[in-house]
């Protein structure tokens, strides 16, 4: 059994953000075709270096060059899945941390089977909403397309079990995010519902998780810090925007401007 979740200390988040910016990790993203632009912009704003290499003929070589790899099954089809399998296998062989985003797993059989097949290549982390994590762990959950019909609290036990079964750090995101290695669980209680009204914030978070995993001495802390930075910047951007249209530029600015030493002052009470 894991310990009761506690909020990740902001001093730790700041240290992880400083580490990411010092290394500017090359982050290989095989991601949802709908969200490639915002994913790349989020990584650039934070200080990472995105690469969107998707050809099956190229992914094996590039997964070994990259500091981290993201595999997001959002817009899945056979050719893309073949490239994802190659990238995951190459990352595993090269010791490159890779992250699985199981978009809409549990809703459709094809992507559910594909995501479970990818688990054989030992992801460093898995980031999904409650319904996705419940389904991937074999629990009964609810999903409606890419949206979750279950709460993160309801999926915490499943996340812990999935972490123990796979060896991955599992992040289940929602009103409060829970990030676990199956024994210890961090909570990220920040963020704003407006983030769910903009396409790509969740998918971009998975890319940020991958970037934070690059060279991380403690992956649990790295993944939780990635979730915390995105949530905190979401709060900041919400306060400076009027709706989804103005949120995205404010969010990118917040990611660019956030400083490790200023993190404590950015969080709302």
CSV table of C-alpha atoms in Angstrom, one decimal:
chain,number,residue,atom,x,y,z
A,1,UNK,CA,0.0,0.0,0.0
A,2,UNK,CA,1.2,3.5,-0.7
A,3,UNK,CA,1.4,6.3,1.8
A,4,UNK,CA,-1.3,9.0,2.0
A,5,UNK,CA,-0.7,11.6,-0.8
A,6,UNK,CA,0.9,14.9,0.1
A,7,UNK,CA,1.4,18.0,-2.0
A,8,UNK,CA,4.8,18.0,-3.7
A,9,UNK,CA,7.0,20.7,-2.1
A,10,UNK,CA,7.5,23.7,-4.3
A,11,UNK,CA,11.2,23.8,-3.5
A,12,UNK,CA,11.5,20.4,-5.1
A,13,UNK,CA,9.5,21.6,-8.2
A,14,UNK,CA,11.8,24.6,-8.5
A,15,UNK,CA,14.9,22.4,-8.4
A,16,UNK,CA,13.4,20.1,-11.1
A,17,UNK,CA,12.5,23.0,-13.3
A,18,UNK,CA,16.1,24.4,-12.9
A,19,UNK,CA,17.5,21.0,-13.9
A,20,UNK,CA,15.3,20.8,-17.0
A,21,UNK,CA,16.3,24.3,-18.2
A,22,UNK,CA,20.0,23.6,-17.6
A,23,UNK,CA,19.8,20.5,-19.9
A,24,UNK,CA,17.3,21.6,-22.5
A,25,UNK,CA,16.4,18.0,-23.2
A,26,UNK,CA,15.7,16.9,-26.8
A,27,UNK,CA,12.2,15.5,-26.6
A,28,UNK,CA,11.0,13.2,-29.3
A,29,UNK,CA,7.3,13.4,-29.7
A,30,UNK,CA,5.2,10.8,-31.5
A,31,UNK,CA,1.9,12.5,-30.6
A,32,UNK,CA,-1.6,13.3,-31.5
A,33,UNK,CA,-1.7,15.1,-34.9
A,34,UNK,CA,-4.2,17.5,-33.5
A,35,UNK,CA,-1.8,18.8,-30.8
A,36,UNK,CA,1.6,18.9,-32.4
A,37,UNK,CA,1.9,22.7,-32.5
A,38,UNK,CA,0.9,23.4,-28.9
A,39,UNK,CA,3.0,20.5,-27.7
A,40,UNK,CA,6.1,22.0,-29.4
A,41,UNK,CA,5.3,25.5,-28.2
A,42,UNK,CA,4.9,24.3,-24.6
A,43,UNK,CA,8.2,22.5,-24.7
A,44,UNK,CA,10.0,25.5,-26.2
A,45,UNK,CA,8.4,27.9,-23.7
A,46,UNK,CA,9.6,25.8,-20.8
A,47,UNK,CA,13.2,25.4,-22.1
A,48,UNK,CA,13.1,22.0,-23.7
A,49,UNK,CA,13.8,21.1,-27.4
A,50,UNK,CA,10.9,19.4,-29.2
A,51,UNK,CA,11.3,17.1,-32.3
A,52,UNK,CA,8.3,15.7,-34.2
A,53,UNK,CA,9.9,12.7,-36.0
A,54,UNK,CA,7.2,10.3,-37.0
A,55,UNK,CA,8.4,8.3,-40.0
A,56,UNK,CA,8.8,4.6,-39.3
A,57,UNK,CA,12.1,4.7,-41.2
A,58,UNK,CA,13.5,7.4,-38.8
A,59,UNK,CA,12.1,6.8,-35.4
A,60,UNK,CA,14.5,4.0,-34.4
A,61,UNK,CA,17.6,6.1,-34.9
A,62,UNK,CA,16.1,9.2,-33.4
A,63,UNK,CA,14.8,7.6,-30.3
A,64,UNK,CA,18.4,6.7,-29.5
A,65,UNK,CA,19.5,10.2,-30.0
A,66,UNK,CA,16.8,11.9,-28.0
A,67,UNK,CA,16.9,12.6,-24.3
A,68,UNK,CA,13.3,11.4,-23.9
A,69,UNK,CA,10.5,10.1,-26.0
A,70,UNK,CA,6.7,10.6,-25.9
A,71,UNK,CA,4.2,8.2,-27.4
A,72,UNK,CA,0.7,9.5,-27.5
A,73,UNK,CA,-1.9,7.2,-29.1
A,74,UNK,CA,-4.5,10.0,-29.7
A,75,UNK,CA,-4.7,9.7,-33.5
A,76,UNK,CA,-3.7,6.1,-33.9
A,77,UNK,CA,-3.7,4.1,-37.2
A,78,UNK,CA,-1.6,1.1,-38.3
A,79,UNK,CA,1.3,3.0,-39.8
A,80,UNK,CA,1.6,5.3,-36.8
A,81,UNK,CA,1.4,2.4,-34.4
A,82,UNK,CA,4.2,0.6,-36.3
A,83,UNK,CA,6.4,3.7,-35.8
A,84,UNK,CA,5.4,3.9,-32.1
A,85,UNK,CA,6.4,0.3,-31.5
A,86,UNK,CA,9.8,0.9,-33.2
A,87,UNK,CA,10.4,4.1,-31.2
A,88,UNK,CA,9.4,2.5,-27.8
A,89,UNK,CA,11.6,-0.6,-28.5
A,90,UNK,CA,14.6,1.7,-29.6
A,91,UNK,CA,14.1,3.8,-26.5
A,92,UNK,CA,14.1,0.8,-24.2
A,93,UNK,CA,17.3,-0.6,-25.9
A,94,UNK,CA,19.0,2.8,-25.6
A,95,UNK,CA,18.0,3.4,-22.0
A,96,UNK,CA,16.1,6.5,-23.1
A,97,UNK,CA,13.1,7.2,-20.9
A,98,UNK,CA,9.8,7.2,-22.7
A,99,UNK,CA,6.3,8.2,-21.7
A,100,UNK,CA,3.0,6.6,-22.7
A,101,UNK,CA,-0.1,8.8,-23.0
A,102,UNK,CA,-3.0,6.3,-23.4
A,103,UNK,CA,-5.5,8.6,-25.0
A,104,UNK,CA,-9.1,7.2,-24.9
A,105,UNK,CA,-7.9,3.8,-23.9
A,106,UNK,CA,-10.8,1.8,-22.6
A,107,UNK,CA,-13.2,3.4,-25.1
A,108,UNK,CA,-12.1,1.5,-28.2
A,109,UNK,CA,-10.5,-1.9,-28.5
A,110,UNK,CA,-7.8,-1.1,-31.1
A,111,UNK,CA,-6.1,1.6,-29.1
A,112,UNK,CA,-6.6,-0.3,-25.8
A,113,UNK,CA,-4.8,-3.3,-27.2
A,114,UNK,CA,-2.1,-1.1,-28.8
A,115,UNK,CA,-1.4,0.7,-25.5
A,116,UNK,CA,-1.2,-2.6,-23.6
A,117,UNK,CA,1.2,-3.9,-26.2
A,118,UNK,CA,3.4,-0.9,-25.8
A,119,UNK,CA,3.7,-1.5,-22.0
A,120,UNK,CA,6.0,-4.4,-22.9
A,121,UNK,CA,8.7,-1.9,-23.8
A,122,UNK,CA,8.7,-0.6,-20.2
A,123,UNK,CA,7.7,3.1,-20.2
A,124,UNK,CA,9.4,5.4,-17.6
A,125,UNK,CA,6.1,7.1,-17.0
A,126,UNK,CA,2.4,6.8,-17.9
A,127,UNK,CA,0.2,10.0,-17.9
A,128,UNK,CA,-3.5,9.8,-18.4
A,129,UNK,CA,-6.9,10.9,-17.1
A,130,UNK,CA,-8.8,8.8,-14.6
A,131,UNK,CA,-10.8,6.7,-17.1
A,132,UNK,CA,-7.6,6.0,-19.1
A,133,UNK,CA,-5.6,4.9,-16.1
A,134,UNK,CA,-8.5,2.7,-14.8
A,135,UNK,CA,-8.8,1.0,-18.2
A,136,UNK,CA,-5.1,0.5,-18.7
A,137,UNK,CA,-4.8,-1.0,-15.2
A,138,UNK,CA,-7.7,-3.4,-15.9
A,139,UNK,CA,-10.2,-1.7,-13.6
A,140,UNK,CA,-13.7,-0.8,-14.5
A,141,UNK,CA,-13.9,2.9,-15.4
A,142,UNK,CA,-15.7,5.3,-17.6
A,143,UNK,CA,-14.7,7.3,-20.6
A,144,UNK,CA,-16.3,9.3,-23.3
A,145,UNK,CA,-13.8,9.8,-26.2
A,146,UNK,CA,-10.8,11.6,-24.8
A,147,UNK,CA,-12.8,12.8,-21.7
A,148,UNK,CA,-12.8,11.1,-18.4
A,149,UNK,CA,-16.1,10.3,-16.6
A,150,UNK,CA,-14.2,9.2,-13.5
A,151,UNK,CA,-12.4,11.3,-10.9
A,152,UNK,CA,-8.7,11.2,-10.2
A,153,UNK,CA,-9.5,10.2,-6.6
A,154,UNK,CA,-11.4,7.2,-7.9
A,155,UNK,CA,-8.4,6.2,-10.1
A,156,UNK,CA,-5.7,6.6,-7.4
A,157,UNK,CA,-5.7,2.9,-6.4
A,158,UNK,CA,-5.6,1.9,-10.0
A,159,UNK,CA,-2.6,4.2,-10.7
A,160,UNK,CA,-0.7,2.7,-7.7
A,161,UNK,CA,-1.4,-0.8,-9.0
A,162,UNK,CA,-0.4,0.1,-12.5
A,163,UNK,CA,2.8,1.6,-11.2
A,164,UNK,CA,3.6,-1.6,-9.3
A,165,UNK,CA,2.8,-3.8,-12.2
A,166,UNK,CA,4.8,-1.9,-14.9
A,167,UNK,CA,7.6,-0.2,-12.9
A,168,UNK,CA,6.5,3.1,-14.4
A,169,UNK,CA,5.7,6.3,-12.6
A,170,UNK,CA,2.0,6.8,-13.1
A,171,UNK,CA,0.3,10.2,-13.2
A,172,UNK,CA,-3.5,10.3,-13.1
A,173,UNK,CA,-4.6,13.9,-13.8
A,174,UNK,CA,-7.8,15.6,-12.9
A,175,UNK,CA,-9.0,18.3,-10.4
A,176,UNK,CA,-6.1,17.1,-8.3
A,177,UNK,CA,-3.3,15.1,-10.0
A,178,UNK,CA,-1.8,12.1,-8.3
A,179,UNK,CA,1.7,10.9,-9.2
A,180,UNK,CA,2.8,7.5,-7.8
A,181,UNK,CA,5.5,4.9,-8.0
A,182,UNK,CA,3.1,2.4,-6.3
A,183,UNK,CA,4.5,3.1,-2.8
A,184,UNK,CA,4.8,6.9,-2.5
A,185,UNK,CA,2.3,9.3,-4.0
A,186,UNK,CA,2.6,13.0,-4.6
A,187,UNK,CA,-0.4,15.3,-5.1
A,188,UNK,CA,-0.6,18.3,-7.3
A,189,UNK,CA,-3.6,20.3,-6.1
A,190,UNK,CA,-3.2,23.3,-8.5
A,191,UNK,CA,-4.6,24.1,-11.9
A,192,UNK,CA,-7.9,25.5,-13.3
A,193,UNK,CA,-10.8,24.0,-15.2
A,194,UNK,CA,-10.2,26.4,-18.1
A,195,UNK,CA,-7.3,24.3,-19.0
A,196,UNK,CA,-9.7,21.5,-20.1
A,197,UNK,CA,-11.4,24.0,-22.6
A,198,UNK,CA,-8.2,24.2,-24.7
A,199,UNK,CA,-7.2,21.4,-27.0
A,200,UNK,CA,-3.8,19.9,-26.2
A,201,UNK,CA,-3.0,20.9,-22.6
A,202,UNK,CA,-3.2,17.3,-21.4
A,203,UNK,CA,-1.2,16.0,-24.4
A,204,UNK,CA,1.3,18.7,-24.0
A,205,UNK,CA,1.6,17.8,-20.3
A,206,UNK,CA,2.7,14.3,-21.3
A,207,UNK,CA,5.4,15.8,-23.5
A,208,UNK,CA,6.5,17.9,-20.5
A,209,UNK,CA,6.6,14.7,-18.3
A,210,UNK,CA,8.9,13.1,-20.9
A,211,UNK,CA,11.2,16.2,-20.9
A,212,UNK,CA,11.4,16.2,-17.1
A,213,UNK,CA,12.2,12.4,-17.1
A,214,UNK,CA,15.3,13.1,-19.2
A,215,UNK,CA,18.3,12.6,-16.9
A,216,UNK,CA,16.1,12.6,-13.8
A,217,UNK,CA,17.8,11.3,-10.6
A,218,UNK,CA,14.3,10.6,-9.1
A,219,UNK,CA,11.6,10.0,-11.7
A,220,UNK,CA,8.7,10.3,-9.2
A,221,UNK,CA,9.8,13.8,-8.3
A,222,UNK,CA,10.4,14.7,-12.0
A,223,UNK,CA,7.0,13.6,-13.1
A,224,UNK,CA,5.2,15.3,-10.2
A,225,UNK,CA,7.2,18.5,-10.9
A,226,UNK,CA,6.1,18.4,-14.5
A,227,UNK,CA,2.5,18.2,-13.5
A,228,UNK,CA,3.0,21.0,-10.9
A,229,UNK,CA,4.6,23.4,-13.3
A,230,UNK,CA,1.9,23.0,-15.9
A,231,UNK,CA,-0.9,23.3,-13.3
A,232,UNK,CA,0.7,26.4,-11.6
A,233,UNK,CA,1.2,28.1,-15.0
A,234,UNK,CA,-2.4,27.2,-15.8
A,235,UNK,CA,-3.6,29.1,-12.7
A,236,UNK,CA,-1.5,32.1,-13.7
A,237,UNK,CA,-2.8,32.1,-17.3
A,238,UNK,CA,-6.4,31.8,-16.1
A,239,UNK,CA,-6.0,34.9,-14.1
A,240,UNK,CA,-4.7,36.8,-17.1
A,241,UNK,CA,-7.1,35.6,-19.7
A,242,UNK,CA,-10.8,36.0,-20.5
A,243,UNK,CA,-11.5,32.5,-22.0
A,244,UNK,CA,-10.0,29.8,-24.1
A,245,UNK,CA,-8.9,32.1,-26.9
A,246,UNK,CA,-6.7,34.3,-24.7
A,247,UNK,CA,-5.7,31.4,-22.4
A,248,UNK,CA,-3.2,29.8,-24.8
A,249,UNK,CA,-0.9,32.8,-25.3
A,250,UNK,CA,-1.1,33.6,-21.6
A,251,UNK,CA,-0.2,30.0,-20.8
A,252,UNK,CA,2.8,29.9,-23.0
A,253,UNK,CA,4.0,33.2,-21.5
A,254,UNK,CA,3.5,31.8,-18.0
A,255,UNK,CA,5.6,28.8,-18.9
A,256,UNK,CA,8.3,30.9,-20.3
A,257,UNK,CA,8.4,33.4,-17.5
A,258,UNK,CA,8.1,31.1,-14.5
A,259,UNK,CA,11.3,31.0,-12.5
A,260,UNK,CA,12.4,28.3,-10.0
A,261,UNK,CA,13.0,30.7,-7.2
A,262,UNK,CA,9.6,32.4,-7.7
A,263,UNK,CA,7.4,29.2,-7.6
A,264,UNK,CA,6.1,29.7,-4.1
A,265,UNK,CA,4.7,33.1,-5.0
A,266,UNK,CA,2.8,31.9,-8.0
A,267,UNK,CA,0.4,29.5,-6.3
A,268,UNK,CA,-3.0,30.7,-5.2
A,269,UNK,CA,-4.0,30.0,-1.6
